[in-house]
Tab-separated table of C-alpha atoms in Angstrom:
chain	number	residue	atom	x	y	z
W	1	SER	CA	-10.905	37.657	-151.715
W	2	ALA	CA	-8.233	38.811	-149.548
W	3	VAL	CA	-4.580	37.674	-148.377
W	4	ILE	CA	-3.964	38.476	-144.829
W	5	SER	CA	-0.123	38.121	-143.754
W	6	GLN	CA	-0.082	38.046	-139.992
W	7	LYS	CA	3.210	38.226	-137.916
W	8	PRO	CA	4.406	37.185	-135.403
W	9	SER	CA	2.677	33.624	-135.784
W	10	ARG	CA	3.498	33.008	-132.174
W	11	ASP	CA	5.600	34.490	-129.093
W	12	ILE	CA	6.560	33.498	-125.599
W	13	CYS	CA	6.514	36.931	-123.681
W	14	GLN	CA	7.552	37.862	-120.192
W	15	ARG	CA	4.926	39.400	-117.992
W	16	GLY	CA	4.913	43.238	-118.068
W	17	THR	CA	6.141	43.549	-121.320
W	18	SER	CA	4.540	44.366	-124.704
W	19	LEU	CA	4.231	42.735	-127.722
W	20	THR	CA	2.973	44.227	-131.322
W	21	ILE	CA	1.267	42.091	-133.763
W	22	GLN	CA	1.351	43.356	-137.509
W	23	CYS	CA	-1.342	42.658	-140.041
W	24	GLN	CA	-0.668	43.015	-143.809
W	25	VAL	CA	-3.558	42.916	-146.306
W	26	ASP	CA	-3.106	42.347	-150.257
W	27	SER	CA	-5.740	44.907	-151.156
W	28	GLN	CA	-7.026	48.084	-149.774
W	29	VAL	CA	-9.776	47.740	-147.263
W	30	THR	CA	-11.836	50.432	-145.051
W	31	MET	CA	-11.739	48.459	-142.090
W	32	MET	CA	-9.513	46.012	-140.267
W	33	PHE	CA	-10.637	44.035	-137.211
W	34	TRP	CA	-8.711	42.571	-134.176
W	35	TYR	CA	-10.235	39.275	-132.437
W	36	ARG	CA	-9.035	37.204	-129.559
W	37	GLN	CA	-9.690	33.860	-128.852
W	38	GLN	CA	-8.818	32.768	-125.555
W	39	PRO	CA	-8.251	29.038	-124.599
W	40	GLY	CA	-11.819	26.814	-125.097
W	41	GLN	CA	-13.574	30.276	-126.092
W	42	SER	CA	-15.432	31.865	-129.002
W	43	LEU	CA	-13.389	34.694	-131.062
W	44	THR	CA	-14.060	38.086	-129.363
W	45	LEU	CA	-14.010	41.226	-130.999
W	46	ILE	CA	-11.356	43.654	-129.438
W	47	ALA	CA	-11.505	46.579	-131.627
W	48	THR	CA	-12.563	47.599	-135.224
W	49	ALA	CA	-9.520	50.146	-136.887
W	50	ASN	CA	-10.413	52.386	-139.609
W	51	GLN	CA	-7.530	54.160	-141.807
W	52	GLY	CA	-7.416	57.698	-140.491
W	53	SER	CA	-9.148	57.461	-137.550
W	54	GLU	CA	-9.187	56.225	-133.948
W	55	ALA	CA	-10.055	52.512	-133.287
W	56	THR	CA	-13.449	51.745	-132.068
W	57	TYR	CA	-13.059	49.414	-128.848
W	58	GLU	CA	-15.793	46.661	-127.949
W	59	SER	CA	-16.865	46.601	-124.161
W	60	GLY	CA	-14.058	45.256	-122.004
W	61	PHE	CA	-11.073	46.360	-123.992
W	62	VAL	CA	-9.246	49.725	-123.881
W	63	ILE	CA	-7.131	51.663	-125.939
W	64	ASP	CA	-4.370	51.757	-123.075
W	65	LYS	CA	-4.266	47.984	-122.834
W	66	PHE	CA	-4.684	47.365	-127.024
W	67	PRO	CA	-3.448	50.464	-128.804
W	68	ILE	CA	-3.968	49.878	-132.454
W	69	SER	CA	-2.432	51.887	-135.425
W	70	ARG	CA	-3.703	52.158	-138.939
W	71	PRO	CA	-1.542	53.948	-140.828
W	72	ASN	CA	-2.731	52.912	-144.452
W	73	LEU	CA	-5.434	50.972	-145.772
W	74	THR	CA	-3.551	47.638	-146.078
W	75	PHE	CA	-1.981	47.830	-143.036
W	76	SER	CA	-2.616	47.567	-139.085
W	77	THR	CA	-0.616	46.842	-136.017
W	78	LEU	CA	-2.088	45.713	-132.468
W	79	THR	CA	-0.167	46.385	-129.098
W	80	VAL	CA	-0.880	44.239	-125.989
W	81	SER	CA	0.622	46.169	-123.349
W	82	ASN	CA	2.153	45.287	-120.079
W	83	MET	CA	1.143	41.728	-120.711
W	84	SER	CA	-0.216	39.036	-117.952
W	85	PRO	CA	-0.610	35.315	-118.580
W	86	GLU	CA	-4.326	36.371	-119.058
W	87	ASP	CA	-3.274	37.784	-122.015
W	88	SER	CA	-2.508	34.235	-123.249
W	89	SER	CA	-4.815	34.143	-126.410
W	90	ILE	CA	-4.656	33.583	-130.015
W	91	TYR	CA	-4.874	37.281	-131.548
W	92	LEU	CA	-6.536	37.423	-134.969
W	93	CYS	CA	-6.969	40.223	-137.571
W	94	SER	CA	-9.488	40.032	-139.994
W	95	VAL	CA	-11.146	42.241	-142.937
W	96	GLU	CA	-14.588	42.042	-144.595
W	97	PRO	CA	-13.600	43.373	-148.298
W	98	THR	CA	-17.089	44.315	-149.274
W	99	GLY	CA	-17.650	46.417	-146.681
W	100	VAL	CA	-20.280	43.925	-144.645
W	101	SER	CA	-20.049	41.009	-142.979
W	102	THR	CA	-20.806	38.663	-145.480
W	103	GLU	CA	-17.265	37.027	-145.817
W	104	ALA	CA	-14.918	37.929	-143.410
W	105	PHE	CA	-11.132	36.767	-143.989
W	106	PHE	CA	-8.851	36.274	-141.137
W	107	GLY	CA	-5.327	36.135	-140.882
W	108	GLN	CA	-3.667	32.999	-139.552
W	109	GLY	CA	-3.620	34.180	-136.030
W	110	THR	CA	-0.407	34.760	-133.287
W	111	ARG	CA	-0.526	32.571	-130.539
W	112	LEU	CA	0.830	34.572	-127.176
W	113	THR	CA	1.923	32.780	-124.515
W	114	VAL	CA	2.611	35.010	-121.381
W	115	VAL	CA	4.852	33.573	-118.727
H	1	ASP	CA	-23.654	36.994	-122.195
H	2	GLN	CA	-22.917	34.342	-125.041
H	3	GLN	CA	-25.501	35.280	-127.592
H	4	VAL	CA	-24.122	32.766	-130.071
H	5	LYS	CA	-23.810	29.192	-128.515
H	6	GLN	CA	-22.474	25.774	-129.648
H	7	ASN	CA	-23.666	23.399	-127.203
H	8	SER	CA	-21.545	20.401	-128.582
H	9	PRO	CA	-17.493	21.240	-128.075
H	10	SER	CA	-16.909	17.914	-130.093
H	11	LEU	CA	-18.253	15.566	-132.714
H	12	SER	CA	-17.155	12.552	-134.024
H	13	VAL	CA	-18.734	11.098	-137.255
H	14	GLN	CA	-17.677	8.226	-139.647
H	15	GLU	CA	-16.226	8.889	-142.873
H	16	GLY	CA	-18.857	9.085	-145.487
H	17	ARG	CA	-21.877	9.818	-143.353
H	18	ILE	CA	-23.549	12.993	-142.325
H	19	SER	CA	-22.051	15.569	-139.740
H	20	ILE	CA	-24.305	17.499	-138.152
H	21	LEU	CA	-23.307	21.011	-136.419
H	22	ASN	CA	-25.744	22.844	-134.516
H	23	CYS	CA	-25.729	26.472	-133.309
H	24	ASP	CA	-28.243	28.899	-131.373
H	25	TYR	CA	-28.733	32.134	-131.180
H	26	THR	CA	-30.695	34.520	-128.671
H	27	ASN	CA	-30.480	38.160	-130.090
H	28	SER	CA	-33.397	38.299	-132.261
H	29	MET	CA	-31.848	41.156	-134.279
H	30	PHE	CA	-29.351	38.805	-135.882
H	31	ASP	CA	-29.974	38.217	-139.574
H	32	TYR	CA	-27.003	37.052	-141.100
H	33	PHE	CA	-25.460	33.668	-140.049
H	34	LEU	CA	-21.997	32.173	-141.355
H	35	TRP	CA	-20.203	29.204	-140.993
H	36	TYR	CA	-16.156	29.275	-140.156
H	37	LYS	CA	-14.048	26.501	-140.340
H	38	LYS	CA	-10.402	26.550	-138.345
H	39	TYR	CA	-7.458	24.126	-138.973
H	40	PRO	CA	-4.758	24.422	-136.398
H	41	ALA	CA	-2.127	27.139	-136.526
H	42	GLU	CA	-4.422	28.856	-139.426
H	43	GLY	CA	-6.933	31.614	-139.332
H	44	PRO	CA	-10.909	30.798	-139.721
H	45	THR	CA	-11.774	30.319	-143.192
H	46	PHE	CA	-15.392	31.172	-144.732
H	47	LEU	CA	-17.438	28.269	-145.442
H	48	ILE	CA	-20.908	28.952	-146.092
H	49	SER	CA	-23.458	31.858	-145.029
H	50	ILE	CA	-27.290	32.199	-144.702
H	51	SER	CA	-29.408	35.284	-144.705
H	52	SER	CA	-32.771	35.301	-142.275
H	53	ILE	CA	-34.916	35.695	-145.545
H	54	LYS	CA	-33.954	31.787	-146.343
H	55	ASP	CA	-34.158	28.542	-144.575
H	56	LYS	CA	-31.947	26.597	-146.461
H	57	ASN	CA	-28.652	27.183	-148.252
H	58	GLU	CA	-26.744	24.683	-149.805
H	59	ASP	CA	-22.854	24.806	-151.743
H	60	GLY	CA	-21.891	21.367	-152.823
H	61	ARG	CA	-21.518	19.220	-149.705
H	62	PHE	CA	-22.130	21.745	-147.502
H	63	THR	CA	-26.115	23.026	-146.194
H	64	VAL	CA	-27.005	25.484	-143.654
H	65	PHE	CA	-30.565	25.399	-142.244
H	66	LEU	CA	-31.899	28.153	-140.426
H	67	ASN	CA	-35.075	27.826	-138.343
H	68	LYS	CA	-35.847	31.747	-137.145
H	69	SER	CA	-38.533	30.696	-134.500
H	70	ALA	CA	-36.679	28.620	-132.645
H	71	LYS	CA	-33.618	30.694	-133.362
H	72	HIS	CA	-31.577	27.574	-134.184
H	73	LEU	CA	-29.091	26.714	-137.529
H	74	SER	CA	-27.149	23.878	-138.306
H	75	LEU	CA	-24.653	22.707	-140.961
H	76	HIS	CA	-24.990	19.610	-142.535
H	77	ILE	CA	-21.945	17.858	-144.106
H	78	VAL	CA	-22.658	15.014	-146.656
H	79	PRO	CA	-20.931	13.113	-147.075
H	80	SER	CA	-18.154	13.413	-144.348
H	81	GLN	CA	-14.562	13.387	-145.785
H	82	PRO	CA	-11.247	13.096	-143.802
H	83	GLY	CA	-10.421	16.748	-144.664
H	84	ASP	CA	-13.659	18.074	-142.979
H	85	SER	CA	-11.729	17.618	-139.579
H	86	ALA	CA	-11.495	21.039	-137.902
H	87	VAL	CA	-12.983	23.351	-135.577
H	88	TYR	CA	-16.510	25.303	-136.973
H	89	PHE	CA	-17.616	28.405	-135.874
H	90	CYS	CA	-20.736	29.444	-136.115
H	91	ALA	CA	-21.131	33.615	-136.289
H	92	ALA	CA	-23.962	35.754	-136.384
H	93	SER	CA	-24.387	39.469	-137.703
H	94	VAL	CA	-27.111	42.204	-138.052
H	95	TYR	CA	-26.841	42.711	-141.877
H	96	GLY	CA	-25.036	45.903	-143.003
H	97	ASN	CA	-23.275	45.843	-139.431
H	98	GLU	CA	-19.737	44.579	-139.875
H	99	LYS	CA	-19.462	43.129	-136.265
H	100	LEU	CA	-19.605	39.389	-135.986
H	101	THR	CA	-20.593	37.368	-132.896
H	102	PHE	CA	-18.833	34.103	-132.780
H	103	GLY	CA	-19.609	30.966	-131.150
H	104	THR	CA	-17.386	28.834	-129.049
H	105	GLY	CA	-17.318	26.119	-131.783
H	106	THR	CA	-16.986	22.904	-132.364
H	107	ARG	CA	-14.312	20.409	-133.024
H	108	LEU	CA	-15.330	17.954	-135.940
H	109	THR	CA	-13.224	14.689	-136.436
H	110	ILE	CA	-14.432	12.243	-138.989
H	111	ILE	CA	-12.813	8.885	-138.811
H	112	PRO	CA	-11.541	7.008	-141.442
């Protein structure tokens, strides 16, 4: 199993500003994943973060808007840049310790409201 | 293009009865399916999974059924308990590929 701490748990931000979300895992993992859950929607994968390489972004998500850092095997950050109200969502980090999606573990999420 | 669909946004079930949550998928490449449970202000937690080589997997009160020809899976919870009240997400993947594709979720409410 894996225990994931995600910070902040929630925030209210002004449009045009940026917010960095942190994700700390209690064990070393190769891949970390960042998801977004917009109101009433499913969880959508933003990007996959590997340690030591550039993050891989899914269609519709770009590095300039969602820069990701992965400085070591237990930590990652996601920044939501130049925020607009449409970025109001829950952002979740996830890890799959076994390397395949048999049992992904999630942080508690960051509820972001942009005003 | 929603590849994994949960057509019932909500479901209410009497305590002690069976809860049945449904999920449909369109991508025939999916061969691994998972159910997650999510309480408010918490991240999703893994519940049960099934690979496409099986049509049923059981874990205590939870059973997942897979009908590959219909591209349909269901989660049965019996007997339902008040602590089961949560949002349930169906997810699918191609085994060996770490990406999960989620459905939109079904909010289950267990009525005491």
